Every structure is written in structure tokens, then in C-alpha cells.
PDB file of C-alpha atoms and ligand atoms in Angstrom:
ATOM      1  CA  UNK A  15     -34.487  -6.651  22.827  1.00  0.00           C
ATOM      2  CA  UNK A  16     -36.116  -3.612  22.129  1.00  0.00           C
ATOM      3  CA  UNK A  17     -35.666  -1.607  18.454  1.00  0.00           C
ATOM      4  CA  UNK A  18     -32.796   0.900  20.129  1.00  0.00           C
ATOM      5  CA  UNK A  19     -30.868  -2.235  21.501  1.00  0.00           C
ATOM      6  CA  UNK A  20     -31.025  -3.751  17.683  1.00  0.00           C
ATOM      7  CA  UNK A  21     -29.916  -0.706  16.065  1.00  0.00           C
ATOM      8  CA  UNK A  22     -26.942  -0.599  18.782  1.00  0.00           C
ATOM      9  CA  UNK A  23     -25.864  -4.171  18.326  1.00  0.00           C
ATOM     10  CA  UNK A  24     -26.510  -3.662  14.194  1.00  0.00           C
ATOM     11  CA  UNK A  25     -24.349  -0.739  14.405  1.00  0.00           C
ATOM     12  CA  UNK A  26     -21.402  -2.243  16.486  1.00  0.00           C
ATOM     13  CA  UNK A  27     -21.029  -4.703  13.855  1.00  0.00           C
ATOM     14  CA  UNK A  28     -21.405  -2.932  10.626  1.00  0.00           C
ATOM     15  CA  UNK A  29     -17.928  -1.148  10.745  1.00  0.00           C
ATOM     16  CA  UNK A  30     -14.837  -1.578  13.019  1.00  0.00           C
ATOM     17  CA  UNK A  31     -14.705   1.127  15.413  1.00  0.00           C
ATOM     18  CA  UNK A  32     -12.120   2.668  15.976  1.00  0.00           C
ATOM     19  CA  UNK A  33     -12.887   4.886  19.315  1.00  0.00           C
ATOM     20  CA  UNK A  34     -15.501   2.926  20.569  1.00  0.00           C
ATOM     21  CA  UNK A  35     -15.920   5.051  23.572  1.00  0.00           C
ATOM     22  CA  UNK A  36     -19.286   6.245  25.299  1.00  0.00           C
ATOM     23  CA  UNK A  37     -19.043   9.878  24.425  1.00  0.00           C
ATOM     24  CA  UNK A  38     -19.671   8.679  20.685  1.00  0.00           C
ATOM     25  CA  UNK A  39     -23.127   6.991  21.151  1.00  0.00           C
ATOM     26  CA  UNK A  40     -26.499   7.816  21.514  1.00  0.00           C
ATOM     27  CA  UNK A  41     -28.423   7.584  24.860  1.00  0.00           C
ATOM     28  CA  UNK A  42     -32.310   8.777  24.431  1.00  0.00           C
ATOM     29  CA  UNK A  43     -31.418  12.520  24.047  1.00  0.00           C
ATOM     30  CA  UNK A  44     -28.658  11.459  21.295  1.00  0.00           C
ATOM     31  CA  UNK A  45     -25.514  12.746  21.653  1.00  0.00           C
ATOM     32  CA  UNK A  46     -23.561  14.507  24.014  1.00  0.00           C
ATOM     33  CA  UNK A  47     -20.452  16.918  24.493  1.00  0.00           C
ATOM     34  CA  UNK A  48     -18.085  14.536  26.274  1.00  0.00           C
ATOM     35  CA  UNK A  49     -16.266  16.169  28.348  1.00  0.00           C
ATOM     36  CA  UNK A  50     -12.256  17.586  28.178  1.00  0.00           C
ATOM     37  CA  UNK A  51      -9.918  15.469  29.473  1.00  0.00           C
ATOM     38  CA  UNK A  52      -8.038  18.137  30.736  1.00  0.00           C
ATOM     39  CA  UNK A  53      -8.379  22.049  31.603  1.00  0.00           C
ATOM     40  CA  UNK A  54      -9.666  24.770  29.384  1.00  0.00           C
ATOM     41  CA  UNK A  55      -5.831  26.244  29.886  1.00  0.00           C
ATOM     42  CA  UNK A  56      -3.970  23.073  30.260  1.00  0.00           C
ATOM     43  CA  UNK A  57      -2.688  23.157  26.818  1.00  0.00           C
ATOM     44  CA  UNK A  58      -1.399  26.946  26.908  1.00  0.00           C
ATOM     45  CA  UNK A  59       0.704  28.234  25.340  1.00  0.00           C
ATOM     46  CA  UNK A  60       0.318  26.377  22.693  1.00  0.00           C
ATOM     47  CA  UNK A  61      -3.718  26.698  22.208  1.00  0.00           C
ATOM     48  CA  UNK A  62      -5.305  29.412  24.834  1.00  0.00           C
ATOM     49  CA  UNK A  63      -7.427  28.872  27.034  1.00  0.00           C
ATOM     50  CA  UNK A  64     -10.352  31.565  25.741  1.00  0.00           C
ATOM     51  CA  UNK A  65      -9.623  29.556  22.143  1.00  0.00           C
ATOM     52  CA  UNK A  66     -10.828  26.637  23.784  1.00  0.00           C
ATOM     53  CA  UNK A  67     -13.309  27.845  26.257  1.00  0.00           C
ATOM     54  CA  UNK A  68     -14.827  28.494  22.749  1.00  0.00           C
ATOM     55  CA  UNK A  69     -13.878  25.328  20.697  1.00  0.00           C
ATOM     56  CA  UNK A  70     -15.363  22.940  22.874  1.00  0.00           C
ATOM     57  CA  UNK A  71     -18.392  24.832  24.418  1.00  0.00           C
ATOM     58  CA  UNK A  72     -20.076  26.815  21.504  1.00  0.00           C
ATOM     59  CA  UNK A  73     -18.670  24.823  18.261  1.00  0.00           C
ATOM     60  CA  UNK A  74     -18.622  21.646  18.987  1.00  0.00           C
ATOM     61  CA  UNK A  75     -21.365  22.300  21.131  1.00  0.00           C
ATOM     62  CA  UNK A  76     -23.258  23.560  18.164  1.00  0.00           C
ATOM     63  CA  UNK A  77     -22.402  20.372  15.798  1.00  0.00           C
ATOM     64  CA  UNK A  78     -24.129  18.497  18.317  1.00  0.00           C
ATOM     65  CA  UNK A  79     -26.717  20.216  18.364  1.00  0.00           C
ATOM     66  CA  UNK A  80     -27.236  20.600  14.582  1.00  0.00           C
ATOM     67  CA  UNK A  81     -27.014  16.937  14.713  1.00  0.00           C
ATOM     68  CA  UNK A  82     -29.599  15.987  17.062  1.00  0.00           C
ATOM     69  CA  UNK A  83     -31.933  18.135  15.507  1.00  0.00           C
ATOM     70  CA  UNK A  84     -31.097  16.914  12.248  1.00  0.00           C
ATOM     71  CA  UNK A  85     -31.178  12.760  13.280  1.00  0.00           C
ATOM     72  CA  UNK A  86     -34.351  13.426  15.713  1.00  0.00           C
ATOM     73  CA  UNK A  87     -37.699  10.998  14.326  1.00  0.00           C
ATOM     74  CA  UNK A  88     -34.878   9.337  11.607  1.00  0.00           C
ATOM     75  CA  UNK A  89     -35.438   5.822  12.998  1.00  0.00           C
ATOM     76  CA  UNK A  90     -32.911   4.702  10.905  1.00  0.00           C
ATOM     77  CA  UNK A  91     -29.700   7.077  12.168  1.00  0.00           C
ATOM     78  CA  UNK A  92     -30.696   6.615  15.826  1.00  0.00           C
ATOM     79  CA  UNK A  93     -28.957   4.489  17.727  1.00  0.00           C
ATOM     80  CA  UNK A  94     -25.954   4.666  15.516  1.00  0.00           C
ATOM     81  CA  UNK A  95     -22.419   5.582  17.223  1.00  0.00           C
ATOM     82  CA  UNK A  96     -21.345   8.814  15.499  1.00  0.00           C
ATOM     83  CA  UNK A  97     -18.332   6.859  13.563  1.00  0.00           C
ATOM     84  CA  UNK A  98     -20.780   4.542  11.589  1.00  0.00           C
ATOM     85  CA  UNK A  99     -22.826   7.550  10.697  1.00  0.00           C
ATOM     86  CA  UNK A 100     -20.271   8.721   9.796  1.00  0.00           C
ATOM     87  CA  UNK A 101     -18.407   5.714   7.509  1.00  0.00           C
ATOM     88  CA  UNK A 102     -21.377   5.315   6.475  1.00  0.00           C
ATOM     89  CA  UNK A 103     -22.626   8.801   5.130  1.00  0.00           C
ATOM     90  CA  UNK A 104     -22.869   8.889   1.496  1.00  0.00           C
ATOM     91  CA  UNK A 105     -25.093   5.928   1.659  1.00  0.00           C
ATOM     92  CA  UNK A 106     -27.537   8.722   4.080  1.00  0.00           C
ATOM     93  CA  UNK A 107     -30.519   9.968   2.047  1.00  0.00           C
ATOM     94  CA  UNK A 108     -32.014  12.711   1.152  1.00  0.00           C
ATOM     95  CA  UNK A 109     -29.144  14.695   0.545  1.00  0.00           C
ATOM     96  CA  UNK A 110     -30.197  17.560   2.842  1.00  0.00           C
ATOM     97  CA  UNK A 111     -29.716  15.132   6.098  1.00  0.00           C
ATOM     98  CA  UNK A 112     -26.886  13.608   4.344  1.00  0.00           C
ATOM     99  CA  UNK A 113     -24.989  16.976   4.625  1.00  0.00           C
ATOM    100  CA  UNK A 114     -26.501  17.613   8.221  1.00  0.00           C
ATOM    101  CA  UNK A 115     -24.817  14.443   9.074  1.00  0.00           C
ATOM    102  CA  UNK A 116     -21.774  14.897   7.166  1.00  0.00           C
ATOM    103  CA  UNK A 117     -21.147  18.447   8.617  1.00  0.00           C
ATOM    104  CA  UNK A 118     -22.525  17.879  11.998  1.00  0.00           C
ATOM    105  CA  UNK A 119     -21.918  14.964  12.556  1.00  0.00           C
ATOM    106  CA  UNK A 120     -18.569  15.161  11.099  1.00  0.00           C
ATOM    107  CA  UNK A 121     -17.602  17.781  13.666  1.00  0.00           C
ATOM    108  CA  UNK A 122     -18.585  16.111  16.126  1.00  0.00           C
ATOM    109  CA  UNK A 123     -16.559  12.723  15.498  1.00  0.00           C
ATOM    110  CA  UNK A 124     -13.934  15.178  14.116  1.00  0.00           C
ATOM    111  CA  UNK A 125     -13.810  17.340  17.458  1.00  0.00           C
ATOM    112  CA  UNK A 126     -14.430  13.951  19.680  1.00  0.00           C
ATOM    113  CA  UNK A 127     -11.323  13.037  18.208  1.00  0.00           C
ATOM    114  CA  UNK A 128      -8.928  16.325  18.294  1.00  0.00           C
ATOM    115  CA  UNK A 129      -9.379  16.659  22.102  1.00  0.00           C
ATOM    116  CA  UNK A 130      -8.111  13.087  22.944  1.00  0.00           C
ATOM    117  CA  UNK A 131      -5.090  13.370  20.661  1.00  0.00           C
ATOM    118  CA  UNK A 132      -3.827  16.086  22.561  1.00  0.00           C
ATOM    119  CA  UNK A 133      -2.308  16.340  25.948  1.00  0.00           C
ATOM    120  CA  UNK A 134      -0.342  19.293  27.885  1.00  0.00           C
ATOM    121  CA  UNK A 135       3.179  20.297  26.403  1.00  0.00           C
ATOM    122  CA  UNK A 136       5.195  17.805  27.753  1.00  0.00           C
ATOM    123  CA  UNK A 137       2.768  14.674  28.605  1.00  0.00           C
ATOM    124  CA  UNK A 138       2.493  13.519  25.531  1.00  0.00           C
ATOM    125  CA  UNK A 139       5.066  11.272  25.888  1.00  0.00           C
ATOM    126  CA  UNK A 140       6.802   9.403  22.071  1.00  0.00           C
ATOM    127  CA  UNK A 141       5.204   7.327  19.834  1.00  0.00           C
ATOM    128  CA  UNK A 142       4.631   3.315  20.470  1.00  0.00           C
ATOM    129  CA  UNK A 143       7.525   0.955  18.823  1.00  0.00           C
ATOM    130  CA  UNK A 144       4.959   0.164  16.308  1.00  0.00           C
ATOM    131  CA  UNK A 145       3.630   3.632  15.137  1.00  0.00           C
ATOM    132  CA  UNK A 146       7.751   5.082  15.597  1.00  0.00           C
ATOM    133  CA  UNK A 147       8.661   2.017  12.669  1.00  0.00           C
ATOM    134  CA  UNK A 148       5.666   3.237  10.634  1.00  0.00           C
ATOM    135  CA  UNK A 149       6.784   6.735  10.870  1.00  0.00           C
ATOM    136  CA  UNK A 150      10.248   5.809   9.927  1.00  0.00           C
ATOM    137  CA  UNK A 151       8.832   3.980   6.887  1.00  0.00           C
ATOM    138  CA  UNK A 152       6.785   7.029   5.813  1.00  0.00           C
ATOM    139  CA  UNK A 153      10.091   8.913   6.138  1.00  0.00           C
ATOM    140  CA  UNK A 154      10.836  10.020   9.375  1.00  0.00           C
ATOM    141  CA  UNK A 155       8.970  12.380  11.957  1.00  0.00           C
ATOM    142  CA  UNK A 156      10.217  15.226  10.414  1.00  0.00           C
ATOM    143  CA  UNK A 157       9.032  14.662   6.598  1.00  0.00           C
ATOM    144  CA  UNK A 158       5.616  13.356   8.316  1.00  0.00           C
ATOM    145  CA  UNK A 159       5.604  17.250   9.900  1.00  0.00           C
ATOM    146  CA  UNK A 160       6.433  18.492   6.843  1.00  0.00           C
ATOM    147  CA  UNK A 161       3.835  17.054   5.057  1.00  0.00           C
ATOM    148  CA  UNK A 162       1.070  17.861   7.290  1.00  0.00           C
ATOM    149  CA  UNK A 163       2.170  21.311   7.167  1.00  0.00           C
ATOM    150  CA  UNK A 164       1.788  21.257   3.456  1.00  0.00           C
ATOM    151  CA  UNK A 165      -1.706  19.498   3.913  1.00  0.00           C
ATOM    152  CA  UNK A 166      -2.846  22.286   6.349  1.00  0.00           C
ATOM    153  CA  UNK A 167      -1.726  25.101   4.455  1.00  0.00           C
ATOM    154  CA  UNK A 168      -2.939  23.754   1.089  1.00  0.00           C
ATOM    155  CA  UNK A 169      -6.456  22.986   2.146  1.00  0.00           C
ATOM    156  CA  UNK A 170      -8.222  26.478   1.023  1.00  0.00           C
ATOM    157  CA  UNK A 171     -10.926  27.902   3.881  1.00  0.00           C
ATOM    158  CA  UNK A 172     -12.043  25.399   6.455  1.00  0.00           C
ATOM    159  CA  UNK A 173     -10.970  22.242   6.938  1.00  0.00           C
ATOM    160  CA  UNK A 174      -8.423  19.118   8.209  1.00  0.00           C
ATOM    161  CA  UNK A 175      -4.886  17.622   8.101  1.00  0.00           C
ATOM    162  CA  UNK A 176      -4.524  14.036   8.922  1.00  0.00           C
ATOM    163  CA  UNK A 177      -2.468  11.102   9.419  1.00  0.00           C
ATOM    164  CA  UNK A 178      -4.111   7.813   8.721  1.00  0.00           C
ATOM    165  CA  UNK A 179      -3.533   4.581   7.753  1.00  0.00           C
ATOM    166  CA  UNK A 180      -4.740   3.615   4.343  1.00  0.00           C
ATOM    167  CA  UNK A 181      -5.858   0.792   2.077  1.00  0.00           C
ATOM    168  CA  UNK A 182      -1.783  -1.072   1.987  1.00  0.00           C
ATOM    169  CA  UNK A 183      -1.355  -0.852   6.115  1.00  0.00           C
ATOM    170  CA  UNK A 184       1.074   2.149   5.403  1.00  0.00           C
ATOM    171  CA  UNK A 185       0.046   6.020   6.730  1.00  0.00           C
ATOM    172  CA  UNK A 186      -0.180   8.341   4.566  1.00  0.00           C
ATOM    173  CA  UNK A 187      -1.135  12.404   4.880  1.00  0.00           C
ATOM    174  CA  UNK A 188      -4.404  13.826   3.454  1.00  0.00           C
ATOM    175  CA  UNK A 189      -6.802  16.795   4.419  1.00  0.00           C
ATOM    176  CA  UNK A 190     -10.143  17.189   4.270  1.00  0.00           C
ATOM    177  CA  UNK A 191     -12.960  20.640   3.896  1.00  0.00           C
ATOM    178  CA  UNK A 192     -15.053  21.512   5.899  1.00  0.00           C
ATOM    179  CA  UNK A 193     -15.759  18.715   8.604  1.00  0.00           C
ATOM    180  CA  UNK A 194     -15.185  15.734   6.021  1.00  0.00           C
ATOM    181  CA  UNK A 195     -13.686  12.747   8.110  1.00  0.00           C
ATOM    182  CA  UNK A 196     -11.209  10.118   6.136  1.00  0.00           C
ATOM    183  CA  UNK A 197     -13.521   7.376   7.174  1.00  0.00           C
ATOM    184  CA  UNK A 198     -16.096   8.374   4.768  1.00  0.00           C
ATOM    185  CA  UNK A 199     -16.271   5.909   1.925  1.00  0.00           C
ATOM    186  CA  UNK A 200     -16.872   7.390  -1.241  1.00  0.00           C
ATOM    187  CA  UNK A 201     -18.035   5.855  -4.990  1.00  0.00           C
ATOM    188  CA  UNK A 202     -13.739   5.496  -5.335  1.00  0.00           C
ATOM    189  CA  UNK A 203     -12.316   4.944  -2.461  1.00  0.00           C
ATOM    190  CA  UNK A 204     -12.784   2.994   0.589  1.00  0.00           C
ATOM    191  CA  UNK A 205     -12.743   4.947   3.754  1.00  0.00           C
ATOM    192  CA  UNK A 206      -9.111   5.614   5.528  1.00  0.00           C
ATOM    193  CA  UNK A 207      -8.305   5.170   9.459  1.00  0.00           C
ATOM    194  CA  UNK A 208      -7.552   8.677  10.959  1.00  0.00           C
ATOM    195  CA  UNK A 209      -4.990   8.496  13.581  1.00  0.00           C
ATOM    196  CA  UNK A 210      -4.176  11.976  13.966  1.00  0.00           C
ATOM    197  CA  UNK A 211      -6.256  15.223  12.798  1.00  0.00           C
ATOM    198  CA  UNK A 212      -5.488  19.022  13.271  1.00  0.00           C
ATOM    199  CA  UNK A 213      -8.340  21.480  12.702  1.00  0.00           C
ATOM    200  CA  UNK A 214      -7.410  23.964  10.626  1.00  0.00           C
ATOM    201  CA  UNK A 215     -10.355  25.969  10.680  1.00  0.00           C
ATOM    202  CA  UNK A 216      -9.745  29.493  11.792  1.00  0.00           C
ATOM    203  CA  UNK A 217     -11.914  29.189  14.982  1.00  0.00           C
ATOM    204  CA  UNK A 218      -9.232  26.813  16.274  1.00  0.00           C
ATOM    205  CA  UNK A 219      -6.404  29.045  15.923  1.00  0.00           C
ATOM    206  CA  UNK A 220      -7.068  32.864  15.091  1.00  0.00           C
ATOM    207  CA  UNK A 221      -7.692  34.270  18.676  1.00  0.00           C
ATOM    208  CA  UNK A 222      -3.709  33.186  19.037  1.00  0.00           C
ATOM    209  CA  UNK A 223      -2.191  33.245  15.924  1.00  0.00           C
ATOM    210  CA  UNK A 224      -4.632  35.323  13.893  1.00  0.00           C
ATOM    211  CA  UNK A 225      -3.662  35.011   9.756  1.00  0.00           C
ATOM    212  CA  UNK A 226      -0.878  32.703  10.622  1.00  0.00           C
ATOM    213  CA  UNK A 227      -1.727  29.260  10.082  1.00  0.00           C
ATOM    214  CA  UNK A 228       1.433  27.648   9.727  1.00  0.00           C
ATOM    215  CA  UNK A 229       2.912  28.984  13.260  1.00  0.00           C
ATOM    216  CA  UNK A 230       0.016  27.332  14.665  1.00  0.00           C
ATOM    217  CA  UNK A 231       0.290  23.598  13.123  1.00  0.00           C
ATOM    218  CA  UNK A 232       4.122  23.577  13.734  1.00  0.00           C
ATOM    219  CA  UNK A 233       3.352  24.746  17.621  1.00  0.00           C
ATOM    220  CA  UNK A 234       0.609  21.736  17.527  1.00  0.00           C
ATOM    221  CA  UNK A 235       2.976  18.817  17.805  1.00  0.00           C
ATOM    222  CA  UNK A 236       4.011  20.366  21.459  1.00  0.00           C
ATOM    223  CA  UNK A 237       0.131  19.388  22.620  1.00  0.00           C
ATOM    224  CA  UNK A 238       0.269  16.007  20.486  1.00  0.00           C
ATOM    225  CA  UNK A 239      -0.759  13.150  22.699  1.00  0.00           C
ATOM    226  CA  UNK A 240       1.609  10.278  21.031  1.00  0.00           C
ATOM    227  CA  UNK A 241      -0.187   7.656  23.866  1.00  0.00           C
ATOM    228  CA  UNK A 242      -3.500   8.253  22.198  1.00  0.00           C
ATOM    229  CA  UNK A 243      -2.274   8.561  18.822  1.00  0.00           C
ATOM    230  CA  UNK A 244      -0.513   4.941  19.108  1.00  0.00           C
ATOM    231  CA  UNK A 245      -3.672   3.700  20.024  1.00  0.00           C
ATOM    232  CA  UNK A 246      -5.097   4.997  17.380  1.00  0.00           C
ATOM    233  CA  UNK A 247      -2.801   3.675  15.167  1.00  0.00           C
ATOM    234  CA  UNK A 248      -3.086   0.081  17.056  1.00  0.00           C
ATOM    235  CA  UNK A 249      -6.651   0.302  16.631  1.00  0.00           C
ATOM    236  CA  UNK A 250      -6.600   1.299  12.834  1.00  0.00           C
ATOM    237  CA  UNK A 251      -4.102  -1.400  12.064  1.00  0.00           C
ATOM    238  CA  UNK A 252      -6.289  -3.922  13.953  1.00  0.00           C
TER     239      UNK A 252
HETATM  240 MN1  LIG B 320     -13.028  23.164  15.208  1.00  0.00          MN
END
């Protein structure tokens, strides 16, 4: 077993992943854009297609990037899947990579993670039995909506809204800045299980809906992709 194989079977065992897909790992270059699982336009009219032409190919092309760059001769970080970098981040020193990691890093688990929770108006079919009791016990679709509203429109700049599961089992709303990611443990708190994130950074929204913010994150749940979500939420309660 060579040192990359370690650090790759280390790393699968150090957290429980929840996407353990390819797109997240490293291969000898590090890490790569995965691709869309759909069309630049499929998700129109709800997000345009020049919107996310852009998204995908220049931003999170450019967290990537910033990543690599930032990872590259850290013998330590490589080899690492991007979600227990991620987890894992406050423990990443000095602080200067710990902040390339964090906001690199976190937009490209973060980004990773909006694409495959979204599907063309109409395919995203309902949530599993499981996650649709869950949501009832939060207090029903519409008060989850509600409250992710509020989380978008109270997060100040750039940032996240997210459903995820927390310490008791139950989900719960938060948001995040910049390109934090609820996994992230901190001195307090234990990291959380996203299951669903919208980016509320203006990149992801103001070619469409310019200042309006709001008109945008109520439009989302016509894209949301409840199959992947319910995984998610399988996953995270696993
Ligand atoms: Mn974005």
C-alpha cells in the first residue's frame, strides 16, 4: 500500500460520509469539477441557463482551483475526500490554509452538493416516507419553507440556507457565511448533516432576479430534487 492508498483508507474511516461519490476525491491532480447532471438550461426558468453556464464553470471552477493550489505539497490534506477536509477543518493549521480550505474547499463540497439536490421543474418527484414524517415533525413543508426563507434572507452578504439533521435525529434550519458547511465541527458544537443547501450568494441568483433574494429561494423548491434530498437524509440519519 503506498502513502496515497493509506491516506484514502485513513480518510474513509475518520468520518461517515455522507456523499461518498468520486467527484469528491482526489486522483493525482486533486480535485475535479464533476460534471452537471443535467443541462446548463435544464433548470430554466427557475435558474437560467447563462446563471449557470457561470456557476458551475468559473466559480466553482475557481474553488477548485484555489483549493488545489492551496492543498498542493500538504502531505497531510492529500488524499482526503473533500467532506473530511472539510469536517475536519478547524483542526487544519496554519490558519492561512485553514481558511483556503474552509473557503475553497467549502465551495467546492458546498457546490458538489447544490447541483445534485436539484433536478428540472417537475422531476423532482416528493420526499421519501421517512424524510415526509420528519418534515411533518418539524412542522410541515410549508413552515420548513418558511423558515429557510427566513434563514436566506437573514444571513447578511454571502452565504447558505440549510436543512440538516442535527445532534437529537430531528432537522432543523440554519445558514451559514461565506462557504461555511454545517459539517464543520467547531470548539461547541459537533458538526450537523446537511441534507439540503441553497446558495444565497448573489452570483447564484442576480443575473435573474437581481436585488430580489427572496423571489429566488421561494422559486428554488420548483428545481428541488426530493430523490436526492431523501438520500441525503437516509444517509445523514444512517
Ligand atoms: Mn455559488
Amino acid at each position: 500500500m503506498n502513502r496515497r492508498e493509506m491516506l484514502l483508507t485513513a480518510g474513509a474511516g475518520a468520518v461517515a460520509l455522507l456523499w461518498p461519490r468520486p467527484s469528491l476525491a482526489q486522483d493525482a491532480k486533486g480535485f475535479t469539477l464533476p460534471k452537471l447532471p443535467y443541462d446548463y438550461d435544464a433548470l430554466e426558468p427557475v435558474i437560467d441557463k447563462m446563471t449557470m453556464t457561470i456557476h458551475h464553470t468559473k466559480h466553482h471552477q475557481a474553488y477548485i482551483d484555489n483549493l488545489n493550489k492551496a492543498i498542493a505539497g500538504n502531505a497531510d490534506l492529500q488524499g482526503k475526500s473533500i467532506e473530511e477536509l472539510i469536517a475536519n477543518a478547524r483542526s487544519i493549521n496554519p490558519m492561512t490554509l485553514r481558511t483556503a480550505v474552509i473557503n475553497n474547499g467549502g465551495g467546492h463540497l458546498n457546490h458538489t452538493f447544490f447541483w445534485e439536490i436539484m433536478a428540472p421543474k417537475g422531476q423532482g418527484g416528493e420526499p421519501s416516507a421517512e424524510l415526509a414524517k420528519a418534515i411533518e415533525a418539524y412542522g410541515g413543508m410549508q413552515k420548513l419553507k418558511d423558515d429557510v426563507l427566513a434563514a436566506a434572507l437573514g444571513r447578511f452578504g454571502s452565504g447558505w440556507a440549510w436543512v440538516v439533521v442535527g445532534a437529537n435525529g430531528a432537522l432543523e434550519v440554519v445558514s451559514t457565511a461565506n462557504q461555511d458547511n454545517p459539517i464543520t465541527a467547531t470548539q461547541n458544537r459537533p458538526g450537523r448533516k446537511p441534507i439540503l443547501g441553497i446558495d444565497v450568494w448573489e452570483h447564484a441568483y442576480y443575473l435573474k432576479y437581481q436585488n430580489r433574494r427572496a423571489d429566488y429561494v421561494k422559486a428554488w423548491w420548483n428545481v428541488a430534487n426530493w430523490k436526492a434530498i431523501s438520500e441525503n437524509y437516509a444517509k445523514a440519519k444512517g
